[in-house]
mmCIF file of C-alpha atoms and ligand atoms in Angstrom:
data_model
loop_
_atom_site.group_PDB
_atom_site.id
_atom_site.type_symbol
_atom_site.label_atom_id
_atom_site.label_comp_id
_atom_site.label_asym_id
_atom_site.label_seq_id
_atom_site.Cartn_x
_atom_site.Cartn_y
_atom_site.Cartn_z
ATOM 1 C CA UNK V 1 -32.603 85.827 269.430
ATOM 2 C CA UNK V 2 -33.264 83.080 271.833
ATOM 3 C CA UNK V 3 -37.012 83.326 274.078
ATOM 4 C CA UNK V 4 -36.354 83.753 277.254
ATOM 5 C CA UNK V 5 -38.806 81.449 279.541
ATOM 6 C CA UNK V 6 -39.354 80.671 283.410
ATOM 7 C CA UNK V 7 -37.785 77.528 284.075
ATOM 8 C CA UNK V 8 -40.078 74.800 285.369
ATOM 9 C CA UNK V 9 -39.803 74.431 289.157
ATOM 10 C CA UNK V 10 -38.186 70.930 288.782
ATOM 11 C CA UNK V 11 -34.708 72.374 286.759
ATOM 12 C CA UNK V 12 -35.309 75.438 289.146
ATOM 13 C CA UNK V 13 -34.891 72.786 292.560
ATOM 14 C CA UNK V 14 -32.095 71.117 290.699
ATOM 15 C CA UNK V 15 -30.415 74.457 290.222
ATOM 16 C CA UNK V 16 -30.693 75.431 293.808
ATOM 17 C CA UNK V 17 -29.830 72.142 295.252
ATOM 18 C CA UNK V 18 -26.496 72.600 293.229
ATOM 19 C CA UNK V 19 -25.688 75.574 295.544
ATOM 20 C CA UNK V 20 -26.287 73.616 299.191
ATOM 21 C CA UNK V 21 -25.475 69.903 298.494
ATOM 22 C CA UNK V 22 -21.829 69.960 297.038
ATOM 23 C CA UNK V 23 -21.160 66.794 297.867
ATOM 24 C CA UNK V 24 -22.177 64.030 300.767
ATOM 25 C CA UNK V 25 -20.529 66.522 303.825
ATOM 26 C CA UNK V 26 -22.997 69.129 302.835
ATOM 27 C CA UNK V 27 -26.011 66.976 303.480
ATOM 28 C CA UNK V 28 -24.381 65.733 306.682
ATOM 29 C CA UNK V 29 -24.057 69.266 307.981
ATOM 30 C CA UNK V 30 -27.084 70.282 307.099
ATOM 31 C CA UNK V 31 -28.774 67.340 308.940
ATOM 32 C CA UNK V 32 -26.670 67.789 312.140
ATOM 33 C CA UNK V 33 -27.488 71.421 312.242
ATOM 34 C CA UNK V 34 -31.382 70.796 311.778
ATOM 35 C CA UNK V 35 -30.787 68.153 314.805
ATOM 36 C CA UNK V 36 -29.161 70.971 317.031
ATOM 37 C CA UNK V 37 -31.691 73.491 316.145
ATOM 38 C CA UNK V 38 -34.340 70.473 316.744
ATOM 39 C CA UNK V 39 -32.752 70.782 320.459
ATOM 40 C CA UNK V 40 -31.168 67.313 320.275
ATOM 41 C CA UNK V 41 -28.375 66.641 322.940
ATOM 42 C CA UNK V 42 -27.590 63.242 321.185
ATOM 43 C CA UNK V 43 -27.197 62.872 317.499
ATOM 44 C CA UNK V 44 -25.554 59.696 315.524
ATOM 45 C CA UNK V 45 -24.240 60.292 312.183
ATOM 46 C CA UNK V 46 -23.628 57.207 310.165
ATOM 47 C CA UNK V 47 -22.390 56.736 306.384
ATOM 48 C CA UNK V 48 -22.093 53.873 303.821
ATOM 49 C CA UNK V 49 -19.784 54.002 300.953
ATOM 50 C CA UNK V 50 -18.303 57.871 301.629
ATOM 51 C CA UNK V 51 -22.015 59.073 302.199
ATOM 52 C CA UNK V 52 -22.786 58.274 298.686
ATOM 53 C CA UNK V 53 -24.801 55.302 299.109
ATOM 54 C CA UNK V 54 -26.633 56.111 302.662
ATOM 55 C CA UNK V 55 -26.270 59.032 305.475
ATOM 56 C CA UNK V 56 -28.708 58.515 308.225
ATOM 57 C CA UNK V 57 -28.778 61.277 310.865
ATOM 58 C CA UNK V 58 -30.820 60.554 314.414
ATOM 59 C CA UNK V 59 -31.779 62.732 316.709
ATOM 60 C CA UNK V 60 -33.561 63.217 320.261
ATOM 61 C CA UNK V 61 -34.848 66.429 319.266
ATOM 62 C CA UNK V 62 -38.172 67.765 319.270
ATOM 63 C CA UNK V 63 -39.581 66.207 316.360
ATOM 64 C CA UNK V 64 -42.074 67.317 313.512
ATOM 65 C CA UNK V 65 -45.553 66.845 313.393
ATOM 66 C CA UNK V 66 -47.152 64.456 310.987
ATOM 67 C CA UNK V 67 -49.267 67.491 308.854
ATOM 68 C CA UNK V 68 -45.882 69.640 308.978
ATOM 69 C CA UNK V 69 -43.590 66.634 307.925
ATOM 70 C CA UNK V 70 -44.155 66.984 303.977
ATOM 71 C CA UNK V 71 -43.943 70.769 304.378
ATOM 72 C CA UNK V 72 -40.447 70.595 305.891
ATOM 73 C CA UNK V 73 -39.456 69.263 301.886
ATOM 74 C CA UNK V 74 -40.749 72.288 300.207
ATOM 75 C CA UNK V 75 -38.352 74.996 299.336
ATOM 76 C CA UNK V 76 -38.521 78.201 301.875
ATOM 77 C CA UNK V 77 -40.268 76.204 304.480
ATOM 78 C CA UNK V 78 -39.003 76.705 307.868
ATOM 79 C CA UNK V 79 -39.790 77.185 311.348
ATOM 80 C CA UNK V 80 -36.825 79.804 312.108
ATOM 81 C CA UNK V 81 -37.769 82.531 310.643
ATOM 82 C CA UNK V 82 -41.163 84.227 310.343
ATOM 83 C CA UNK V 83 -40.749 87.989 309.059
ATOM 84 C CA UNK V 84 -37.782 89.960 307.581
ATOM 85 C CA UNK V 85 -37.083 91.553 310.881
ATOM 86 C CA UNK V 86 -35.677 88.189 312.057
ATOM 87 C CA UNK V 87 -33.107 87.919 309.689
ATOM 88 C CA UNK V 88 -31.773 91.069 311.638
ATOM 89 C CA UNK V 89 -31.014 88.486 314.453
ATOM 90 C CA UNK V 90 -30.758 85.087 313.495
ATOM 91 C CA UNK V 91 -30.039 82.698 316.556
ATOM 92 C CA UNK V 92 -30.518 79.189 314.667
ATOM 93 C CA UNK V 93 -28.071 77.457 312.816
ATOM 94 C CA UNK V 94 -30.398 76.945 309.765
ATOM 95 C CA UNK V 95 -33.041 79.371 308.755
ATOM 96 C CA UNK V 96 -33.258 79.311 304.927
ATOM 97 C CA UNK V 97 -35.642 76.821 304.802
ATOM 98 C CA UNK V 98 -33.659 75.451 301.786
ATOM 99 C CA UNK V 99 -31.946 72.418 303.222
ATOM 100 C CA UNK V 100 -34.145 69.707 303.267
ATOM 101 C CA UNK V 101 -35.711 70.777 299.754
ATOM 102 C CA UNK V 102 -32.261 70.849 298.100
ATOM 103 C CA UNK V 103 -31.238 67.265 299.950
ATOM 104 C CA UNK V 104 -34.756 65.708 298.655
ATOM 105 C CA UNK V 105 -34.462 66.920 295.046
ATOM 106 C CA UNK V 106 -31.392 65.099 294.419
ATOM 107 C CA UNK V 107 -31.641 61.915 296.717
ATOM 108 C CA UNK V 108 -34.351 59.339 298.060
ATOM 109 C CA UNK V 109 -35.129 60.290 301.347
ATOM 110 C CA UNK V 110 -36.631 58.622 304.491
ATOM 111 C CA UNK V 111 -37.817 60.636 307.630
ATOM 112 C CA UNK V 112 -39.176 58.884 310.484
ATOM 113 C CA UNK V 113 -40.023 61.249 313.352
ATOM 114 C CA UNK V 114 -42.341 61.979 316.426
ATOM 115 C CA UNK V 115 -42.804 64.678 318.945
ATOM 116 C CA UNK V 116 -43.793 64.647 322.597
ATOM 117 C CA UNK V 117 -47.322 65.924 321.655
ATOM 118 C CA UNK V 118 -48.097 62.433 319.019
ATOM 119 C CA UNK V 119 -48.317 58.748 320.239
ATOM 120 C CA UNK V 120 -47.805 57.931 316.891
ATOM 121 C CA UNK V 121 -44.857 58.934 314.588
ATOM 122 C CA UNK V 122 -44.873 59.765 310.979
ATOM 123 C CA UNK V 123 -42.714 57.742 308.165
ATOM 124 C CA UNK V 124 -42.310 59.817 305.000
ATOM 125 C CA UNK V 125 -40.524 58.832 301.921
ATOM 126 C CA UNK V 126 -39.304 61.108 299.070
ATOM 127 C CA UNK V 127 -38.324 60.359 295.476
ATOM 128 C CA UNK V 128 -36.264 63.315 293.715
ATOM 129 C CA UNK V 129 -38.380 65.665 295.993
ATOM 130 C CA UNK V 130 -41.428 64.026 295.514
ATOM 131 C CA UNK V 131 -43.435 62.612 297.977
ATOM 132 C CA UNK V 132 -43.805 58.434 297.576
ATOM 133 C CA UNK V 133 -45.415 57.659 300.743
ATOM 134 C CA UNK V 134 -46.781 58.346 303.917
ATOM 135 C CA UNK V 135 -47.868 56.675 307.267
ATOM 136 C CA UNK V 136 -48.282 56.800 310.813
ATOM 137 C CA UNK V 137 -45.206 54.468 312.519
ATOM 138 C CA UNK V 138 -44.465 54.069 316.080
ATOM 139 C CA UNK V 139 -41.219 55.271 316.747
ATOM 140 C CA UNK V 140 -39.074 57.265 319.711
ATOM 141 C CA UNK V 141 -39.262 60.672 320.153
ATOM 142 C CA UNK V 142 -36.888 62.876 317.877
ATOM 143 C CA UNK V 143 -35.694 62.703 313.900
ATOM 144 C CA UNK V 144 -34.161 60.330 312.013
ATOM 145 C CA UNK V 145 -33.211 61.147 308.236
ATOM 146 C CA UNK V 146 -31.860 58.772 305.687
ATOM 147 C CA UNK V 147 -30.960 59.814 302.561
ATOM 148 C CA UNK V 148 -29.776 57.425 299.864
ATOM 149 C CA UNK V 149 -28.199 57.446 296.399
ATOM 150 C CA UNK V 150 -27.050 61.182 296.524
ATOM 151 C CA UNK V 151 -27.143 62.795 292.879
ATOM 152 C CA UNK V 152 -28.807 59.784 291.572
ATOM 153 C CA UNK V 153 -30.628 61.844 289.225
ATOM 154 C CA UNK V 154 -27.949 64.418 288.161
ATOM 155 C CA UNK V 155 -25.442 62.516 286.714
ATOM 156 C CA UNK V 156 -23.213 66.291 285.794
ATOM 157 C CA UNK V 157 -23.089 66.057 289.742
ATOM 158 C CA UNK V 158 -22.202 62.813 290.642
ATOM 159 C CA UNK V 159 -19.098 62.703 287.899
ATOM 160 C CA UNK V 160 -17.576 65.137 290.217
ATOM 161 C CA UNK V 161 -17.470 63.146 293.329
ATOM 162 C CA UNK V 162 -14.276 61.686 294.835
ATOM 163 C CA UNK V 163 -13.529 58.259 295.784
ATOM 164 C CA UNK V 164 -15.457 57.046 298.828
ATOM 165 C CA UNK V 165 -12.594 57.239 301.181
ATOM 166 C CA UNK V 166 -12.327 60.979 300.140
ATOM 167 C CA UNK V 167 -16.092 61.700 300.606
ATOM 168 C CA UNK V 168 -16.166 59.985 303.816
ATOM 169 C CA UNK V 169 -13.236 61.609 304.873
ATOM 170 C CA UNK V 170 -15.041 64.830 304.377
ATOM 171 C CA UNK V 171 -18.131 63.659 305.881
ATOM 172 C CA UNK V 172 -15.812 63.255 308.833
ATOM 173 C CA UNK V 173 -14.273 66.018 309.153
ATOM 174 C CA UNK V 174 -17.450 67.653 309.184
ATOM 175 C CA UNK V 175 -19.103 65.541 312.271
ATOM 176 C CA UNK V 176 -15.822 66.533 313.868
ATOM 177 C CA UNK V 177 -16.351 70.538 313.584
ATOM 178 C CA UNK V 178 -19.958 70.370 314.232
ATOM 179 C CA UNK V 179 -19.007 68.194 317.561
ATOM 180 C CA UNK V 180 -16.555 71.186 318.575
ATOM 181 C CA UNK V 181 -18.807 73.786 317.879
ATOM 182 C CA UNK V 182 -21.509 72.064 320.063
ATOM 183 C CA UNK V 183 -19.777 70.215 323.117
ATOM 184 C CA UNK V 184 -23.160 69.961 324.681
ATOM 185 C CA UNK V 185 -24.527 67.393 322.307
ATOM 186 C CA UNK V 186 -23.127 64.342 322.420
ATOM 187 C CA UNK V 187 -22.012 63.119 318.614
ATOM 188 C CA UNK V 188 -21.693 59.368 317.618
ATOM 189 C CA UNK V 189 -20.125 58.863 313.889
ATOM 190 C CA UNK V 190 -20.067 55.307 312.370
ATOM 191 C CA UNK V 191 -18.383 54.804 309.034
ATOM 192 C CA UNK V 192 -19.393 51.771 307.390
ATOM 193 C CA UNK V 193 -20.389 50.102 310.582
ATOM 194 C CA UNK V 194 -17.428 51.411 312.433
ATOM 195 C CA UNK V 195 -17.885 53.802 315.281
ATOM 196 C CA UNK V 196 -14.651 56.605 314.498
ATOM 197 C CA UNK V 197 -15.836 59.100 317.099
ATOM 198 C CA UNK V 198 -17.990 59.486 320.322
ATOM 199 C CA UNK V 199 -17.861 62.979 322.126
ATOM 200 C CA UNK V 200 -19.410 62.717 325.553
ATOM 201 C CA UNK V 201 -22.005 65.850 325.289
ATOM 202 C CA UNK V 202 -21.010 67.272 328.575
ATOM 203 C CA UNK V 203 -20.479 70.770 327.396
ATOM 204 C CA UNK V 204 -16.705 70.873 327.992
ATOM 205 C CA UNK V 205 -15.093 71.987 324.796
ATOM 206 C CA UNK V 206 -12.179 70.460 326.465
ATOM 207 C CA UNK V 207 -13.738 66.993 326.502
ATOM 208 C CA UNK V 208 -14.985 67.315 323.018
ATOM 209 C CA UNK V 209 -11.374 68.347 321.898
ATOM 210 C CA UNK V 210 -10.019 65.337 323.340
ATOM 211 C CA UNK V 211 -12.460 63.092 321.575
ATOM 212 C CA UNK V 212 -11.920 64.828 318.362
ATOM 213 C CA UNK V 213 -8.220 65.081 318.181
ATOM 214 C CA UNK V 214 -7.283 62.067 321.096
ATOM 215 C CA UNK V 215 -5.262 63.019 324.095
ATOM 216 C CA UNK V 216 -1.433 63.266 322.762
ATOM 217 C CA UNK V 217 -2.538 66.033 320.192
ATOM 218 C CA UNK V 218 -4.659 67.833 322.375
ATOM 219 C CA UNK V 219 -2.094 68.173 324.830
ATOM 220 C CA UNK V 220 -0.503 70.695 322.585
ATOM 221 C CA UNK V 221 -3.275 73.219 322.832
ATOM 222 C CA UNK V 222 -3.870 75.447 325.750
ATOM 223 C CA UNK V 223 -7.035 77.221 326.598
ATOM 224 C CA UNK V 224 -7.943 80.803 325.162
ATOM 225 C CA UNK V 225 -10.271 83.163 327.057
ATOM 226 C CA UNK V 226 -10.752 86.779 326.317
ATOM 227 C CA UNK V 227 -13.177 89.384 325.511
ATOM 228 C CA UNK V 228 -13.457 92.441 322.878
ATOM 229 C CA UNK V 229 -15.918 95.006 322.691
ATOM 230 C CA UNK V 230 -19.718 93.516 322.803
ATOM 231 C CA UNK V 231 -17.887 89.963 321.953
ATOM 232 C CA UNK V 232 -16.040 87.322 323.838
ATOM 233 C CA UNK V 233 -13.297 84.608 322.491
ATOM 234 C CA UNK V 234 -12.878 81.079 324.299
ATOM 235 C CA UNK V 235 -11.323 77.937 323.080
ATOM 236 C CA UNK V 236 -8.065 76.531 322.455
ATOM 237 C CA UNK V 237 -4.830 77.234 320.398
ATOM 238 C CA UNK V 238 -1.775 75.216 319.806
ATOM 239 C CA UNK V 239 1.384 76.098 321.485
ATOM 240 C CA UNK V 240 3.684 77.609 319.481
ATOM 241 C CA UNK V 241 5.769 74.121 319.464
ATOM 242 C CA UNK V 242 2.876 72.345 318.174
ATOM 243 C CA UNK V 243 2.286 74.573 314.792
ATOM 244 C CA UNK V 244 1.408 72.522 311.990
ATOM 245 C CA UNK V 245 2.332 72.534 308.305
ATOM 246 C CA UNK V 246 -0.837 73.433 307.445
ATOM 247 C CA UNK V 247 -3.777 74.973 308.265
ATOM 248 C CA UNK V 248 -6.193 71.817 308.312
ATOM 249 C CA UNK V 249 -6.365 72.205 312.141
ATOM 250 C CA UNK V 250 -8.010 75.817 312.358
ATOM 251 C CA UNK V 251 -11.204 76.044 313.168
ATOM 252 C CA UNK V 252 -13.125 79.185 313.693
ATOM 253 C CA UNK V 253 -17.006 79.155 315.370
ATOM 254 C CA UNK V 254 -19.278 82.014 315.718
ATOM 255 C CA UNK V 255 -22.314 81.876 318.049
ATOM 256 C CA UNK V 256 -21.731 78.163 317.412
ATOM 257 C CA UNK V 257 -21.899 78.121 313.916
ATOM 258 C CA UNK V 258 -18.732 76.809 311.981
ATOM 259 C CA UNK V 259 -17.399 79.690 309.613
ATOM 260 C CA UNK V 260 -14.346 80.524 307.217
ATOM 261 C CA UNK V 261 -13.172 83.657 308.351
ATOM 262 C CA UNK V 262 -10.124 85.310 306.918
ATOM 263 C CA UNK V 263 -10.238 88.273 309.476
ATOM 264 C CA UNK V 264 -9.974 85.637 312.614
ATOM 265 C CA UNK V 265 -7.421 83.603 310.695
ATOM 266 C CA UNK V 266 -5.384 86.892 310.169
ATOM 267 C CA UNK V 267 -5.842 87.555 313.665
ATOM 268 C CA UNK V 268 -4.983 84.055 315.194
ATOM 269 C CA UNK V 269 -1.789 84.051 312.954
ATOM 270 C CA UNK V 270 -0.640 87.519 313.686
ATOM 271 C CA UNK V 271 -0.519 86.619 317.651
ATOM 272 C CA UNK V 272 1.962 84.063 316.726
ATOM 273 C CA UNK V 273 4.395 86.359 314.503
ATOM 274 C CA UNK V 274 7.923 85.523 315.564
ATOM 275 C CA UNK V 275 6.818 82.855 318.178
ATOM 276 C CA UNK V 276 6.541 79.588 315.818
ATOM 277 C CA UNK V 277 8.644 78.440 312.898
ATOM 278 C CA UNK V 278 8.086 79.838 309.183
ATOM 279 C CA UNK V 279 5.895 77.743 306.924
ATOM 280 C CA UNK V 280 4.435 76.443 310.422
ATOM 281 C CA UNK V 281 0.578 77.175 311.258
ATOM 282 C CA UNK V 282 -0.945 77.537 314.070
ATOM 283 C CA UNK V 283 -4.110 75.174 315.068
ATOM 284 C CA UNK V 284 -6.997 76.336 317.003
ATOM 285 C CA UNK V 285 -10.715 75.708 318.354
ATOM 286 C CA UNK V 286 -12.154 79.384 318.730
ATOM 287 C CA UNK V 287 -15.641 80.496 319.507
ATOM 288 C CA UNK V 288 -16.431 84.028 318.883
ATOM 289 C CA UNK V 289 -19.445 84.870 320.912
ATOM 290 C CA UNK V 290 -21.587 87.952 320.270
ATOM 291 C CA UNK V 291 -24.561 89.807 319.795
ATOM 292 C CA UNK V 292 -26.589 88.355 317.108
ATOM 293 C CA UNK V 293 -27.163 91.396 315.064
ATOM 294 C CA UNK V 294 -23.593 92.146 314.889
ATOM 295 C CA UNK V 295 -23.092 89.622 312.371
ATOM 296 C CA UNK V 296 -24.852 88.705 309.418
ATOM 297 C CA UNK V 297 -25.260 85.199 308.424
ATOM 298 C CA UNK V 298 -27.050 85.280 305.852
ATOM 299 C CA UNK V 299 -24.438 86.059 302.603
ATOM 300 C CA UNK V 300 -23.774 82.460 301.726
ATOM 301 C CA UNK V 301 -26.192 79.424 300.629
ATOM 302 C CA UNK V 302 -24.246 77.034 303.042
ATOM 303 C CA UNK V 303 -23.728 79.616 305.966
ATOM 304 C CA UNK V 304 -20.197 79.277 306.099
ATOM 305 C CA UNK V 305 -19.213 82.672 305.598
ATOM 306 C CA UNK V 306 -20.620 85.548 307.563
ATOM 307 C CA UNK V 307 -20.005 89.330 307.888
ATOM 308 C CA UNK V 308 -19.029 91.046 310.736
ATOM 309 C CA UNK V 309 -20.498 94.468 311.969
ATOM 310 C CA UNK V 310 -16.608 95.256 312.410
ATOM 311 C CA UNK V 311 -13.940 93.477 311.254
ATOM 312 C CA UNK V 312 -11.370 95.288 313.217
ATOM 313 C CA UNK V 313 -13.392 94.652 316.359
ATOM 314 C CA UNK V 314 -13.162 90.694 315.838
ATOM 315 C CA UNK V 315 -9.807 90.991 314.864
ATOM 316 C CA UNK V 316 -8.858 92.616 318.109
ATOM 317 C CA UNK V 317 -10.806 90.426 320.390
ATOM 318 C CA UNK V 318 -9.261 87.240 318.749
ATOM 319 C CA UNK V 319 -5.466 88.545 318.369
ATOM 320 C CA UNK V 320 -5.336 89.879 322.099
ATOM 321 C CA UNK V 321 -7.314 86.819 323.442
ATOM 322 C CA UNK V 322 -4.758 84.557 322.061
ATOM 323 C CA UNK V 323 -1.424 87.013 321.749
ATOM 324 C CA UNK V 324 -2.010 87.183 325.964
ATOM 325 C CA UNK V 325 -2.589 83.520 326.283
ATOM 326 C CA UNK V 326 0.779 82.739 324.644
ATOM 327 C CA UNK V 327 2.521 85.303 326.585
ATOM 328 C CA UNK V 328 1.075 83.999 329.661
ATOM 329 C CA UNK V 329 2.185 80.370 328.560
ATOM 330 C CA UNK V 330 5.601 81.798 327.552
ATOM 331 C CA UNK V 331 6.510 82.322 331.393
ATOM 332 C CA UNK V 332 4.458 78.958 332.471
ATOM 333 C CA UNK V 333 5.272 76.361 329.802
ATOM 334 C CA UNK V 334 3.797 73.519 331.704
ATOM 335 C CA UNK V 335 0.662 75.007 331.640
ATOM 336 C CA UNK V 336 -1.504 72.381 329.731
ATOM 337 C CA UNK V 337 0.565 69.570 331.286
ATOM 338 C CA UNK V 338 -0.645 70.586 334.806
ATOM 339 C CA UNK V 339 -4.147 70.952 333.989
ATOM 340 C CA UNK V 340 -6.159 67.668 334.529
ATOM 341 C CA UNK V 341 -7.522 65.758 331.194
ATOM 342 C CA UNK V 342 -10.995 65.660 330.709
ATOM 343 C CA UNK V 343 -12.970 62.364 331.119
ATOM 344 C CA UNK V 344 -12.071 60.085 327.915
ATOM 345 C CA UNK V 345 -14.414 57.883 326.595
ATOM 346 C CA UNK V 346 -13.237 54.656 327.408
ATOM 347 C CA UNK V 347 -10.795 53.210 324.333
ATOM 348 C CA UNK V 348 -13.230 50.299 323.930
ATOM 349 C CA UNK V 349 -15.517 52.892 322.948
ATOM 350 C CA UNK V 350 -13.926 53.845 319.519
ATOM 351 C CA UNK V 351 -13.358 50.709 317.657
ATOM 352 C CA UNK V 352 -10.784 52.340 315.355
ATOM 353 C CA UNK V 353 -8.966 55.693 315.922
ATOM 354 C CA UNK V 354 -5.526 56.004 313.486
ATOM 355 C CA UNK V 355 -3.590 58.536 313.189
ATOM 356 C CA UNK V 356 -4.899 59.990 310.257
ATOM 357 C CA UNK V 357 -8.519 60.106 311.700
ATOM 358 C CA UNK V 358 -7.180 62.960 314.058
ATOM 359 C CA UNK V 359 -6.760 65.015 311.027
ATOM 360 C CA UNK V 360 -9.233 67.254 310.488
ATOM 361 C CA UNK V 361 -8.826 68.201 306.742
ATOM 362 C CA UNK V 362 -10.768 71.316 305.594
ATOM 363 C CA UNK V 363 -12.595 71.340 302.435
ATOM 364 C CA UNK V 364 -9.877 71.816 299.735
ATOM 365 C CA UNK V 365 -10.521 75.771 299.898
ATOM 366 C CA UNK V 366 -7.809 78.048 298.217
ATOM 367 C CA UNK V 367 -6.806 79.142 301.579
ATOM 368 C CA UNK V 368 -6.096 75.228 302.950
ATOM 369 C CA UNK V 369 -4.056 74.509 299.431
ATOM 370 C CA UNK V 370 -1.596 77.392 299.715
ATOM 371 C CA UNK V 371 0.871 77.165 302.293
ATOM 372 C CA UNK V 372 2.489 81.058 301.169
ATOM 373 C CA UNK V 373 2.014 83.271 304.231
ATOM 374 C CA UNK V 374 -1.518 84.798 304.726
ATOM 375 C CA UNK V 375 -2.041 88.261 304.021
ATOM 376 C CA UNK V 376 -4.059 89.626 306.381
ATOM 377 C CA UNK V 377 -7.412 91.873 305.528
ATOM 378 C CA UNK V 378 -7.094 95.439 305.587
ATOM 379 C CA UNK V 379 -7.399 96.297 309.277
ATOM 380 C CA UNK V 380 -4.886 97.729 311.252
ATOM 381 C CA UNK V 381 -2.621 96.183 313.291
ATOM 382 C CA UNK V 382 -2.745 96.393 316.934
ATOM 383 C CA UNK V 383 0.051 98.368 318.856
ATOM 384 C CA UNK V 384 -0.838 97.585 322.064
ATOM 385 C CA UNK V 385 -3.497 95.787 324.365
ATOM 386 C CA UNK V 386 -6.507 98.231 324.447
ATOM 387 C CA UNK V 387 -8.055 98.495 328.282
ATOM 388 C CA UNK V 388 -11.633 96.994 327.015
ATOM 389 C CA UNK V 389 -10.170 93.270 326.670
ATOM 390 C CA UNK V 390 -9.882 91.330 329.817
ATOM 391 C CA UNK V 391 -7.824 88.108 329.774
ATOM 392 C CA UNK V 392 -8.316 86.091 333.089
HETATM 393 P P1 ADP D 401 -33.912 75.624 308.132
HETATM 394 O O1 ADP D 401 -33.503 74.360 308.918
HETATM 395 O O2 ADP D 401 -33.465 76.119 307.386
HETATM 396 O O3 ADP D 401 -35.357 75.809 309.053
HETATM 397 P P2 ADP D 401 -34.442 72.747 306.274
HETATM 398 O O4 ADP D 401 -34.836 72.482 305.563
HETATM 399 O O5 ADP D 401 -33.214 72.477 306.905
HETATM 400 O O6 ADP D 401 -34.812 74.351 306.519
HETATM 401 O O7 ADP D 401 -35.441 72.495 307.433
HETATM 402 C C1 ADP D 401 -36.847 72.648 307.362
HETATM 403 C C2 ADP D 401 -37.767 72.783 308.699
HETATM 404 O O8 ADP D 401 -37.851 71.295 309.096
HETATM 405 C C3 ADP D 401 -36.868 73.251 309.926
HETATM 406 O O9 ADP D 401 -37.260 74.645 309.825
HETATM 407 C C4 ADP D 401 -37.593 72.449 311.146
HETATM 408 O O10 ADP D 401 -38.613 72.652 311.033
HETATM 409 C C5 ADP D 401 -37.644 70.904 310.624
HETATM 410 N N1 ADP D 401 -37.094 70.041 310.513
HETATM 411 C C6 ADP D 401 -35.676 69.381 310.029
HETATM 412 N N2 ADP D 401 -34.731 68.405 310.448
HETATM 413 C C7 ADP D 401 -35.610 68.635 311.882
HETATM 414 C C8 ADP D 401 -35.035 67.560 312.922
HETATM 415 N N3 ADP D 401 -33.925 66.970 312.948
HETATM 416 N N4 ADP D 401 -35.865 67.735 313.815
HETATM 417 C C9 ADP D 401 -37.118 68.361 313.848
HETATM 418 N N5 ADP D 401 -37.488 69.297 313.005
HETATM 419 C C10 ADP D 401 -36.996 69.440 311.817
HETATM 420 MG MG1 MG D 402 -31.683 73.390 308.155
#
């Protein structure tokens, strides 16, 4: 009979890291979310060799006090949650206190940070989760996190990494999503020294959409605005004539968090029934805003899946918002062309924008691999638009 023993903390940390840090794009996501939670309105993401060699995220957020810098890398260390009751209404992107512990367990990390209250900042280095140095350092307000040599100490994970180009593309897609989730944050992305994205951070989703998709593709989207019981839906959806061959352009956000939601996907596609060609899928950037306690975000380590208090309410809110937009557009086909294009970042500010950068490849999930018609979850199909939904 094998003996039962508790794992030592190093092995336990590596196992926990495996869930949170699947690939470089996971690091990009967690570091960007931390920057947004820190109140940054400008952030820069740089990657080298697909993020495997280096990921650097610089923000102008609140920074970390020197005496708390090392604590931030401990498991279950967070400033965003205090009691079990806080779990019921999470208003920040992070809350599990796991990301920095997980990332630092499988890489070499350098942190440079300063708060308003401190004249001098702090530089901290860790290797495999262990602090190797900490010293005072002059630096601007905010935080720079540098993650190098990802998975250098976990060869089992390293061998599953794809080519740099594929990992880099996944990082870029993640940056694009975060940029679309928070249009009030100006996001810059550099891959191997080349700038590939710059969003203005003017708070307009339309500006972020133009920056991410490019003008031509963005013109194939039309604005959506609607509300359901306790929730509102805003964003953009494809015109029926501009649907695509995959679901790679579908982006759903709940209270500012990118999520994979079968309910929202089903509602979106149902709204296009009979309006689009078979085998084509609508694209969208749809933001659902609801009460914090109407959604449980603590159901998955990467926080990309959420549980709604009522799937039906979410389905109805999305369905009617999209459907009424499409109906209005049918009688007003040039609606998008009529509305003024947002301020575009000057062309020279973006070094190279190739057509495939305008695609937003979703992670390789079952939902994106299959082009088979999507079977909606067990929510009743709405028969008529209820009075509760008001779409201006
Ligand atoms: P979580 O985000 O779930 O709290 P993390 O491990 O991602 O956990 O981060 C731990 C803590 O470190 C955060 O709660 C926050 O206080 C601090 N922190 C991390 N990144 C930043 C940042 N860019 N700016 C300011 N504080 C940060
Ligand atoms: Mg975090």
